[in-house]
mmCIF file of C-alpha atoms and ligand atoms in Angstrom:
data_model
loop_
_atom_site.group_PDB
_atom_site.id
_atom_site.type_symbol
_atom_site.label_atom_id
_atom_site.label_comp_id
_atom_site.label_asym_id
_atom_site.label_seq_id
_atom_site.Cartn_x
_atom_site.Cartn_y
_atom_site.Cartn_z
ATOM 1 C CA UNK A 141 -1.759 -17.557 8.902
ATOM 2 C CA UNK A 142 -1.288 -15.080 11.683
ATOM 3 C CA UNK A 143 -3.134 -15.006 14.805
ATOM 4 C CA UNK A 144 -3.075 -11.135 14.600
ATOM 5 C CA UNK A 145 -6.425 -9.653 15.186
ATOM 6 C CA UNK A 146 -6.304 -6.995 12.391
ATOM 7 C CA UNK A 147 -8.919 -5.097 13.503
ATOM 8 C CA UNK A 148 -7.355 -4.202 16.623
ATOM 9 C CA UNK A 149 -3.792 -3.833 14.695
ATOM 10 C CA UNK A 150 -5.590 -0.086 14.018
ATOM 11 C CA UNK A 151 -6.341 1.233 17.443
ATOM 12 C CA UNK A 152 -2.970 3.059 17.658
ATOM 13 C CA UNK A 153 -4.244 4.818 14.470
ATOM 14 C CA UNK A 154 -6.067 6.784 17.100
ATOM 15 C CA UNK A 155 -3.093 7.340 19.751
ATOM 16 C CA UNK A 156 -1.727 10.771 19.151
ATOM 17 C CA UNK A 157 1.678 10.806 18.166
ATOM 18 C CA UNK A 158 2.342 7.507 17.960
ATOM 19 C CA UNK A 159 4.638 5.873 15.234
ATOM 20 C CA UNK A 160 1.499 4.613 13.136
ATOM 21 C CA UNK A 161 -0.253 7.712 13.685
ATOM 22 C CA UNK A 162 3.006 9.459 11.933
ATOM 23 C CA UNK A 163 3.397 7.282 9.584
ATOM 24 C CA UNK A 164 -0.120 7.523 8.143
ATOM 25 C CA UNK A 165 0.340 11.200 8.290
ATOM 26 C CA UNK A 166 3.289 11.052 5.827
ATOM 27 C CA UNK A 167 1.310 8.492 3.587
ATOM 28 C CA UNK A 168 -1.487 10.464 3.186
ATOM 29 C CA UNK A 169 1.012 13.153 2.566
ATOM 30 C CA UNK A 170 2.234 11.472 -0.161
ATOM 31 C CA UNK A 171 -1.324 10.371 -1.721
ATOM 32 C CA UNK A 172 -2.787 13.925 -1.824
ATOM 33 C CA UNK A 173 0.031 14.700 -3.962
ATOM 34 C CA UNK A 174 0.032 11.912 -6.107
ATOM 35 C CA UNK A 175 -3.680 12.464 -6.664
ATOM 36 C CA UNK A 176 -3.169 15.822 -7.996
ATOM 37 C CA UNK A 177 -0.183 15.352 -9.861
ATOM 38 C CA UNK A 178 -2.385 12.800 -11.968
ATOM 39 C CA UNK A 179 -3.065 14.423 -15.414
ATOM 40 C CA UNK A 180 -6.453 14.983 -16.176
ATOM 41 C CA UNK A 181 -9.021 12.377 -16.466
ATOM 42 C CA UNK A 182 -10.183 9.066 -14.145
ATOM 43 C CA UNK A 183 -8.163 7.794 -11.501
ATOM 44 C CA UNK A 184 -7.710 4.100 -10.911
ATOM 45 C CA UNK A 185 -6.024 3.357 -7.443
ATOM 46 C CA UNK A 186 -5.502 0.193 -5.951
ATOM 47 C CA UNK A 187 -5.140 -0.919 -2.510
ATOM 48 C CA UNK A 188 -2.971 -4.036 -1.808
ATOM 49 C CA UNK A 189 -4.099 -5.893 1.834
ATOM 50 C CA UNK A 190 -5.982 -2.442 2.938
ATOM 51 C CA UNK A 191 -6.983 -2.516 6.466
ATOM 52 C CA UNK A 192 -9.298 -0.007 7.393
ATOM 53 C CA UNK A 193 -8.354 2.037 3.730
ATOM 54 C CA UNK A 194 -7.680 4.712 6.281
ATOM 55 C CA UNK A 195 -5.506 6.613 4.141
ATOM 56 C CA UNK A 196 -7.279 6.471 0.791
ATOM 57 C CA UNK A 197 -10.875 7.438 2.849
ATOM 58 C CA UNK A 198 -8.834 9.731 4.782
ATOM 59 C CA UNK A 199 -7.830 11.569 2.030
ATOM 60 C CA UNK A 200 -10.413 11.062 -0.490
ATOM 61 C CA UNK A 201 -13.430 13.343 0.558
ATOM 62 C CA UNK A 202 -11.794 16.256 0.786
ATOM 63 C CA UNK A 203 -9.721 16.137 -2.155
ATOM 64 C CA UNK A 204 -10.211 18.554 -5.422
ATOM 65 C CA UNK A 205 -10.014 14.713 -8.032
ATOM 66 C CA UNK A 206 -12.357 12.933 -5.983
ATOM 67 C CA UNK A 207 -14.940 12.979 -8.895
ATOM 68 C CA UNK A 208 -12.337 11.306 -11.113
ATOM 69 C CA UNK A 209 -11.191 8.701 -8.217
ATOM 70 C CA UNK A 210 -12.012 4.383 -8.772
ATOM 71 C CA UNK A 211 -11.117 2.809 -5.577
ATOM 72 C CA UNK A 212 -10.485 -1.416 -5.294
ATOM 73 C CA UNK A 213 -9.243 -2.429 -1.497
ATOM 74 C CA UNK A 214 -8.639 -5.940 -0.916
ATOM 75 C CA UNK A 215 -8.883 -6.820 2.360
ATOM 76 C CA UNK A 216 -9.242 -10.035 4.152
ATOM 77 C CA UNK A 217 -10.543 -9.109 7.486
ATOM 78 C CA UNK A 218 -14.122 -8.985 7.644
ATOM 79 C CA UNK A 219 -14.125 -5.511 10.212
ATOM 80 C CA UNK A 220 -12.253 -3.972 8.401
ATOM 81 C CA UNK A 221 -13.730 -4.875 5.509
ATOM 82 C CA UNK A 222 -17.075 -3.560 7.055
ATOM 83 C CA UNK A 223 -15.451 -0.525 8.654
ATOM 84 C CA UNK A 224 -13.860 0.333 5.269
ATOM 85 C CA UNK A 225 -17.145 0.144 3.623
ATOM 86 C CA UNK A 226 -19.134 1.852 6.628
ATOM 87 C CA UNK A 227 -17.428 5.138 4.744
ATOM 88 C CA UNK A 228 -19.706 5.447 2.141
ATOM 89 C CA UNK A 229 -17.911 6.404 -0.682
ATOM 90 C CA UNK A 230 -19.382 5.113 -4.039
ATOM 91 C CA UNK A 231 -16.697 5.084 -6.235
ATOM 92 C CA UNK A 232 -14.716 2.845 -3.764
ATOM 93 C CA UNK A 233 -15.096 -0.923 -3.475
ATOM 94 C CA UNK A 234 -13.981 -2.914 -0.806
ATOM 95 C CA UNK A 235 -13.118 -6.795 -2.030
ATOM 96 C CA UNK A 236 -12.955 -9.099 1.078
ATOM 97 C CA UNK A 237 -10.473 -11.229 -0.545
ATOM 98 C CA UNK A 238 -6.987 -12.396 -0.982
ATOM 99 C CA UNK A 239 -4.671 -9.981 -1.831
ATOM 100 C CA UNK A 240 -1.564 -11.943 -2.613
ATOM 101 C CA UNK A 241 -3.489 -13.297 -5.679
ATOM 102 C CA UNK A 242 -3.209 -10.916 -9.179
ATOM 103 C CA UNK A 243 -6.782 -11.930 -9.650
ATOM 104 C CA UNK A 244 -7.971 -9.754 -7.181
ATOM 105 C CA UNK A 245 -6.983 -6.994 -8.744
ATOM 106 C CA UNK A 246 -8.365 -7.256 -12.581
ATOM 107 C CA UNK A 247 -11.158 -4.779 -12.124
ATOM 108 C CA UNK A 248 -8.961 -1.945 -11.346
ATOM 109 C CA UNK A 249 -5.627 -2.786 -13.447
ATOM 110 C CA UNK A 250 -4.057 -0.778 -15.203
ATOM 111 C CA UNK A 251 -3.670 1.441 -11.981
ATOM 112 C CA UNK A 252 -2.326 4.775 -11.898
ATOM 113 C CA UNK A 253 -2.115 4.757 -7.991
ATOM 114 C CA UNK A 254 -1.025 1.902 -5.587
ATOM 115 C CA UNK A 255 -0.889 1.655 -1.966
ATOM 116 C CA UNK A 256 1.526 -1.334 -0.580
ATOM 117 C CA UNK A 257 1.352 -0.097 3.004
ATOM 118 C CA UNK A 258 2.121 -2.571 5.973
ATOM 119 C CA UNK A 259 2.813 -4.999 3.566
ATOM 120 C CA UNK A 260 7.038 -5.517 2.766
ATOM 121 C CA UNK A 261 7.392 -6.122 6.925
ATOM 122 C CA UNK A 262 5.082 -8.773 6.573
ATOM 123 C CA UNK A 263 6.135 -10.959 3.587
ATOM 124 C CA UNK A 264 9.209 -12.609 3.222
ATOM 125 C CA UNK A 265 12.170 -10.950 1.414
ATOM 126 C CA UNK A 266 12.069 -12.944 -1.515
ATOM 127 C CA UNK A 267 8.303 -12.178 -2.076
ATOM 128 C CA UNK A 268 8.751 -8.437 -1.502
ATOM 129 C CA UNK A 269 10.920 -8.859 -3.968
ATOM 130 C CA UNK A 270 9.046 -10.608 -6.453
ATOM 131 C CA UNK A 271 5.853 -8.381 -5.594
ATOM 132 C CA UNK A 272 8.181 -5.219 -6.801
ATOM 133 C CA UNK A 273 8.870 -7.052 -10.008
ATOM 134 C CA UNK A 274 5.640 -7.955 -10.568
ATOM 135 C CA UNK A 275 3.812 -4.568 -9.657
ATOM 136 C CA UNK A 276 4.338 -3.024 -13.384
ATOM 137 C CA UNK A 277 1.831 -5.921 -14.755
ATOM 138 C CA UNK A 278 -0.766 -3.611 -12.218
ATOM 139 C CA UNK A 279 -0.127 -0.318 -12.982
ATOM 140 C CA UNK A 280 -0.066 2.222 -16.010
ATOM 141 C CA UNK A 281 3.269 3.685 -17.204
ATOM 142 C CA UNK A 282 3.627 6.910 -14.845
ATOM 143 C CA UNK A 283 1.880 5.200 -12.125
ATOM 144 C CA UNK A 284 2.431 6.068 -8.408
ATOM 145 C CA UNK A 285 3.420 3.240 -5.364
ATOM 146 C CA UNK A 286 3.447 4.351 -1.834
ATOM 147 C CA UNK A 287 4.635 1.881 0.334
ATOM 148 C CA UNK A 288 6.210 1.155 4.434
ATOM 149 C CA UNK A 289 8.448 -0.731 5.177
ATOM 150 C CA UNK A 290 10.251 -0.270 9.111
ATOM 151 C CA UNK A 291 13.844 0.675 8.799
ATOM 152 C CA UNK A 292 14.791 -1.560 11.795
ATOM 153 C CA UNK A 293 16.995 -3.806 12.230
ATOM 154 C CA UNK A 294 17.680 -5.825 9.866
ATOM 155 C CA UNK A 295 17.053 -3.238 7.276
ATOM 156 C CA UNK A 296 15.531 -4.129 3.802
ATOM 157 C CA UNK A 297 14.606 -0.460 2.681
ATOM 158 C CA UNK A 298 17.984 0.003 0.738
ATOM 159 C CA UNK A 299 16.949 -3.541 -0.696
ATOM 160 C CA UNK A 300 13.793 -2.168 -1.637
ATOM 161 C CA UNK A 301 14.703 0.920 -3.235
ATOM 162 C CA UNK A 302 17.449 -1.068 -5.555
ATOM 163 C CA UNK A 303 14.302 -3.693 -6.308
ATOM 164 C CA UNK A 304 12.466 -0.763 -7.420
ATOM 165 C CA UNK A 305 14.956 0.738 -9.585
ATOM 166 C CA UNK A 306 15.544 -2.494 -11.076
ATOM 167 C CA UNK A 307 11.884 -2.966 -11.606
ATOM 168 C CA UNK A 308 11.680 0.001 -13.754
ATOM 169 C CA UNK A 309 10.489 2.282 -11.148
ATOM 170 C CA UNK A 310 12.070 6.161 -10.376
ATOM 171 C CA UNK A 311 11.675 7.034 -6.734
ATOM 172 C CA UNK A 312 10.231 10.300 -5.960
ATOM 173 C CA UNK A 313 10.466 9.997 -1.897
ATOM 174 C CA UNK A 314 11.712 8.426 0.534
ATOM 175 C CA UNK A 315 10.217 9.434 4.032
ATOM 176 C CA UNK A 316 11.747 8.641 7.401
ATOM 177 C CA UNK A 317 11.604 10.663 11.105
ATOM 178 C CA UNK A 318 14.300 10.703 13.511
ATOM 179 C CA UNK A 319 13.492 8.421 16.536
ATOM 180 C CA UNK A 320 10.439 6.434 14.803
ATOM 181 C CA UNK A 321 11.225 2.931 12.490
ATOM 182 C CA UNK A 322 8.686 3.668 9.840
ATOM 183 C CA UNK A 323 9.458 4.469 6.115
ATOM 184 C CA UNK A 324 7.392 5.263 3.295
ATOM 185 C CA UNK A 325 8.671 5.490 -0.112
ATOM 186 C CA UNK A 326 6.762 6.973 -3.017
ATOM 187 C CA UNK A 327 8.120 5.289 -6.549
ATOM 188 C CA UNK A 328 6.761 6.272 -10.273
ATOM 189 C CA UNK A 329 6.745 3.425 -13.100
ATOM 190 C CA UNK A 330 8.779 5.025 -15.367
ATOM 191 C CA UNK A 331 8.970 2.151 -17.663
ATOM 192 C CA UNK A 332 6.393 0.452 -19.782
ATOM 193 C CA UNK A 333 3.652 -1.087 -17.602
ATOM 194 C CA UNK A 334 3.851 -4.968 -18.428
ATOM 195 C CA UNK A 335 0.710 -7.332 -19.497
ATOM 196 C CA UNK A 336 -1.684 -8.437 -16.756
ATOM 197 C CA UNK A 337 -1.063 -12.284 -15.494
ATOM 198 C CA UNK A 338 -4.086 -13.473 -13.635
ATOM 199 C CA UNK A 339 -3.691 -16.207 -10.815
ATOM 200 C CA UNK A 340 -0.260 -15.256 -10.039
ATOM 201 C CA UNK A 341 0.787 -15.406 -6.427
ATOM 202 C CA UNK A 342 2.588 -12.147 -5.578
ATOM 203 C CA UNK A 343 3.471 -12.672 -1.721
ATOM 204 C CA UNK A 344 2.738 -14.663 1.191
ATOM 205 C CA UNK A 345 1.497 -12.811 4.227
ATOM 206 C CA UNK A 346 3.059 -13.950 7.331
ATOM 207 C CA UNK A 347 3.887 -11.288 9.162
ATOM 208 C CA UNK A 348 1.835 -10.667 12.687
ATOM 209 C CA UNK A 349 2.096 -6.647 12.085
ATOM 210 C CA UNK A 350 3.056 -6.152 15.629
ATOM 211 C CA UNK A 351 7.072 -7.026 15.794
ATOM 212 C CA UNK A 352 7.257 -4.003 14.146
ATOM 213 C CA UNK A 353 5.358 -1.142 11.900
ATOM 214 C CA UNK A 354 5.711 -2.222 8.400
HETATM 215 C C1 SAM B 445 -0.346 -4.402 8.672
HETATM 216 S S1 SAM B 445 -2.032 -4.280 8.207
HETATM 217 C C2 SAM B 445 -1.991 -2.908 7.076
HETATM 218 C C3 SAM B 445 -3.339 -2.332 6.766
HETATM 219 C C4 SAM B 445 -3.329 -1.066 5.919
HETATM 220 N N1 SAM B 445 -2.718 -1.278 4.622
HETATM 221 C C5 SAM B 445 -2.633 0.048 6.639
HETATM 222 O O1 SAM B 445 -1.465 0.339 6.322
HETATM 223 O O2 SAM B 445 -3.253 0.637 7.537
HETATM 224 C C6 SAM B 445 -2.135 -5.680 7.119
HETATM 225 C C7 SAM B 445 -3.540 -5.976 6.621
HETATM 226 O O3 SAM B 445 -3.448 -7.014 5.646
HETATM 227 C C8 SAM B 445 -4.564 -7.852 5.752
HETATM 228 N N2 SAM B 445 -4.194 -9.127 5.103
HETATM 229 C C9 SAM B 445 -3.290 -10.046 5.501
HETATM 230 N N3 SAM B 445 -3.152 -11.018 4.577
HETATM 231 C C10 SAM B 445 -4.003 -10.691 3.567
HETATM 232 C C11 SAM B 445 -4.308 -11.287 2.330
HETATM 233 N N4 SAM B 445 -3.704 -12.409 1.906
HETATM 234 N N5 SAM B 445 -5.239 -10.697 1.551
HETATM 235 C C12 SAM B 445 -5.855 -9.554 1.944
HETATM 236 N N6 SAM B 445 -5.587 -8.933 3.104
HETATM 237 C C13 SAM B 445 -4.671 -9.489 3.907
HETATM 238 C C14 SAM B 445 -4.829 -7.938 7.254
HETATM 239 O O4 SAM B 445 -6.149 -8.322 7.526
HETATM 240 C C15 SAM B 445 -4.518 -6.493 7.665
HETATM 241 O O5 SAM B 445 -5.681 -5.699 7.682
#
């Protein structure tokens, strides 16, 4: 348990130009297109320890498969779970709940989207890890995960792009900007999705989000 106060861990969000600013920019970036490379036909994206959702509800309103989008966010955080849900959007739901359980996540599996952002700087390297290995019991076969992870010192990305491979996973980015610690990657389950375990502990969240941006 972190004495973080997650709500506030979004305010840069609104600071022009600064690292999370970018880095949402380049997830988002990476969502639209995942969204309309989906073939046609619903949508299920998930949303692993969410926040504010601001890059799923940033992206979803304006976006031509809206109509075919089913949201789940689990978040813990009360505000955000309220600001999340202040958006409105009917075909997303917002489950204040635990995250790091597999439970929380049987309405939505088998997923063809997943967002594991500000997550892998938070979690020990073990669990990261182990979340990886576990993530094809959440998602389709062809499904998309966009995830951060800061490239600072000490660096797990190249870690985290092996895990994936390993996993079963192909990578189709790998994002980075000179002079800012951020990464996303973008990775697509190329092998066959696995059965769904409920009550499985993926991760435990330890992190306080501010040492670095995940
Ligand atoms: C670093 S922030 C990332 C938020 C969002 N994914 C983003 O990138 O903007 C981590 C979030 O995880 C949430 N969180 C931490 N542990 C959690 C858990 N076990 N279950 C659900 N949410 C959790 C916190 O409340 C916080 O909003």
């Amino acid at each position: 348990m972190t004495t973080t106060d997650w709500s506030s861990w979004h305010h840069p969000y609104d600071e022009p130009g600064s690292s999370l600013q970018r880095r949402l920019a380049r997830v988002q970036s990476r969502l639209r297109q995942a969204l309309a490379d989906q073939p046609p036909g619903p949508i299920a994206v998930l949303s692993m320890c969410a926040g504010q959702g601001r890059d799923l509800l940033g992206v979803l309103p304006d976006h031509p498969r809206r109509p075919d989008v089913r949201a789940l966010l689990v978040e813990q955080d009360p505000q955000n779970v309220a600001v999340a849900e202040a958006a409105g959007l009917e075909q997303v739901t917002v489950h204040a709940g635990d995250a790091s359980l597999t439970t929380a996540y049987a309405g939505i599996v088998p997923a063809d989207i997943a967002l594991v952002c500000g997550v892998f700087g938070n979690i020990p390297d073990q669990h990261v890890h182990d979340t990886i290995h576990r993530l094809p019991q959440l998602l389709r076969t062809g499904a998309t995960v966009i995830w951060t992870r800061h490239h600072g010192d000490p660096d797990l990305t190249p870690a985290i792009r092996s895990w994936f491979g390993q996993a079963g996973f192909a990578e189709l980015g790998f994002d980075t900007e000179p002079g800012f610690r951020y990464s996303v990657g973008t990775h697509q389950l190329t092998a066959p999705g696995q059965p769904f375990e409920p009550g499985v502990t993926l991760f435990r969240f330890e992190g306080d989000g501010i040492a670095a941006y995940e």
